[in-house]
Every structure is written in structure tokens, then in C-alpha cells.
mmCIF file of C-alpha atoms in Angstrom:
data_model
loop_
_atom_site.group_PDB
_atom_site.id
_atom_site.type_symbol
_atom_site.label_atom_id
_atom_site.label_comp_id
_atom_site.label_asym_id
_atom_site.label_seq_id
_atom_site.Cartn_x
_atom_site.Cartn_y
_atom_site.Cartn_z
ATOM 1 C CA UNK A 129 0.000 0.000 0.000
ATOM 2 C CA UNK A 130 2.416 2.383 0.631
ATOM 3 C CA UNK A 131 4.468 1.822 -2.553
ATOM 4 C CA UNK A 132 1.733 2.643 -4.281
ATOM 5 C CA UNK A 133 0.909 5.416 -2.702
ATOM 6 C CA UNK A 134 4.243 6.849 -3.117
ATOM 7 C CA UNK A 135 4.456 5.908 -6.624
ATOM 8 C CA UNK A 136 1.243 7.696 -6.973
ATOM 9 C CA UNK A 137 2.602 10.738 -5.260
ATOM 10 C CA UNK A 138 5.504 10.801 -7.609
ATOM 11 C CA UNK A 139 3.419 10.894 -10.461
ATOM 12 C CA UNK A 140 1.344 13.751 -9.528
ATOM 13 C CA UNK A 141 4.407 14.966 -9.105
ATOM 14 C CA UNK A 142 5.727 14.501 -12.540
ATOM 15 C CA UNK A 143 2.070 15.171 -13.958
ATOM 16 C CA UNK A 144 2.865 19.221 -12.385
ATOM 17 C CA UNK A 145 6.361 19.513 -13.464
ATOM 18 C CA UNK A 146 5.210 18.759 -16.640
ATOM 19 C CA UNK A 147 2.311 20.922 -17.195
ATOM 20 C CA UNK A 148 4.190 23.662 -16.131
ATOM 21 C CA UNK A 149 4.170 27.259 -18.214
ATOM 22 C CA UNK A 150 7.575 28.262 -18.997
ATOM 23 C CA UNK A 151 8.538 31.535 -17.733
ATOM 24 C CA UNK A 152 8.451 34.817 -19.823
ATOM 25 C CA UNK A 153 12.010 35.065 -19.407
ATOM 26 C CA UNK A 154 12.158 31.430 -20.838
ATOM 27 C CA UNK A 155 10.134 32.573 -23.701
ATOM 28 C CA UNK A 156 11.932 35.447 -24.504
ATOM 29 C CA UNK A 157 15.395 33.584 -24.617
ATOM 30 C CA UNK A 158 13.605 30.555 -26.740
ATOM 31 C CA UNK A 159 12.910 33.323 -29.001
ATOM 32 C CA UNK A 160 16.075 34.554 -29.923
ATOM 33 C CA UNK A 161 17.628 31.704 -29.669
ATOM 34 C CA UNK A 162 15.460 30.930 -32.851
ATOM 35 C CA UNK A 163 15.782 34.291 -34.427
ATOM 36 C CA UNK A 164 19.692 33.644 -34.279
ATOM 37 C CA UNK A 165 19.116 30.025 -35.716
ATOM 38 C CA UNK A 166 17.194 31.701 -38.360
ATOM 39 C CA UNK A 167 19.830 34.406 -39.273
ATOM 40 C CA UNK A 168 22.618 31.557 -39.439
ATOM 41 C CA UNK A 169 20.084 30.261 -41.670
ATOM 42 C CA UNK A 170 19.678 33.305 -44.007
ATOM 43 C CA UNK A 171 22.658 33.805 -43.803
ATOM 44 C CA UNK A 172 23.751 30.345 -45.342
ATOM 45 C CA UNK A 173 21.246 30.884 -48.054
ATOM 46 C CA UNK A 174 22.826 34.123 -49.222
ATOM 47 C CA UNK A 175 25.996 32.743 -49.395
ATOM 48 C CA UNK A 176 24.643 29.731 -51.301
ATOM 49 C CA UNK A 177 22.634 32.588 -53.587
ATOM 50 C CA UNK A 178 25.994 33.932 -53.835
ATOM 51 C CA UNK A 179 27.767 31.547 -55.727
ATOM 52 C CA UNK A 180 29.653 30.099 -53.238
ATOM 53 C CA UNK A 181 30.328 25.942 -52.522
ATOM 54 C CA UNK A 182 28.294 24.340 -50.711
ATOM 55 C CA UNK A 183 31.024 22.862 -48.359
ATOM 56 C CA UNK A 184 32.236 26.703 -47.817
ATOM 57 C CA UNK A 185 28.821 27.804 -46.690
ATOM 58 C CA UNK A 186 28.295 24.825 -44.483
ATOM 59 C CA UNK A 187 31.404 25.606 -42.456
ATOM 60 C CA UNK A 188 29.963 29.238 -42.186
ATOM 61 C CA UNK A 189 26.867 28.047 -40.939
ATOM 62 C CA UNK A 190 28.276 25.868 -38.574
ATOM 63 C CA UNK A 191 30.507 28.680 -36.904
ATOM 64 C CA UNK A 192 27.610 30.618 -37.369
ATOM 65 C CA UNK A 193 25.584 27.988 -34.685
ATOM 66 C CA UNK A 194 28.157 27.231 -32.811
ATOM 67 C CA UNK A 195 26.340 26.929 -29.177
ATOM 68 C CA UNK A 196 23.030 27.521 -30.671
ATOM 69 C CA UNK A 197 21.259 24.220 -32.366
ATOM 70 C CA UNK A 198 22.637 20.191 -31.818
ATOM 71 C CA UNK A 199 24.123 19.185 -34.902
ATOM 72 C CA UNK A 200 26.673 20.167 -37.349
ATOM 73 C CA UNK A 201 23.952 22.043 -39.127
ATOM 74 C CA UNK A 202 22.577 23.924 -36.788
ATOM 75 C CA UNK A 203 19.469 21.676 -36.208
ATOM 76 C CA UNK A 204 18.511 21.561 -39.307
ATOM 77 C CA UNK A 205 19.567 19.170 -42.812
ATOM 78 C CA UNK A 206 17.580 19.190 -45.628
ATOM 79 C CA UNK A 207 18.264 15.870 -47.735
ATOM 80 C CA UNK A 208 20.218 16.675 -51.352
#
């Protein structure tokens, strides 16, 4: 009885933590952080626009994101 009481507990418990609104100070930084995943972006497609290789750009974009997304391509690979 009491191991399923406390397992019960606990899973209130997670139910709460989960529900939870994020802070406007959470949103705000979510926010630019996409903004400055979307410049790298931009910015990746102008250099492509530009005439430049594809390998050059990449390595742009990737110093570009550097801290900002999880992957070499700053969260993002289309397929080619």
C-alpha cells in the first residue's frame, strides 16, 4: 500500500512539473535563440545565392551555430 501510494505521489508529481508554463524570461530567450538560428540560416542561403560551394557555406553556418542548435547544421539538414 504504501508503494503505491508513493508511486502515486511521484506521479502527480511529474504530472505538475510537466504541465508547467515556462517563464516569460524562458520565452523570450527561446525566441532569440530561434531568431539567431534563423539568421545563421539566411545567412547560409545568401551565401549559397551567392555563388559560393556548398562545403564553404556549411562551415559558415556551422561557426555561425556554434552553441546555438545540436548538430553540425545547426538543427537543421535538408536531404540533397
Amino acid at each position: 500500500m504504501k508503494k503505491s501510494l508513493l508511486a502515486l505521489v511521484l506521479l502527480a508529481q511529474a504530472a505538475t512539473f510537466s504541465i508547467a508554463k515556462e517563464s516569460a524570461e524562458d520565452t523570450k530567450q527561446d525566441v532569440a535563440k530561434h531568431r539567431a538560428i534563423a539568421a545563421a540560416h539566411l545567412a547560409a542561403a545568401t551565401c549559397r545565392e551567392s555563388g559560393k560551394d556548398e562545403d564553404v557555406c556549411n562551415k559558415e553556418l556551422q561557426a555561425a551555430c556554434k552553441g546555438l542548435a545540436i548538430g553540425k547544421f545547426c538543427g537543421m539538414k535538408h536531404e540533397h
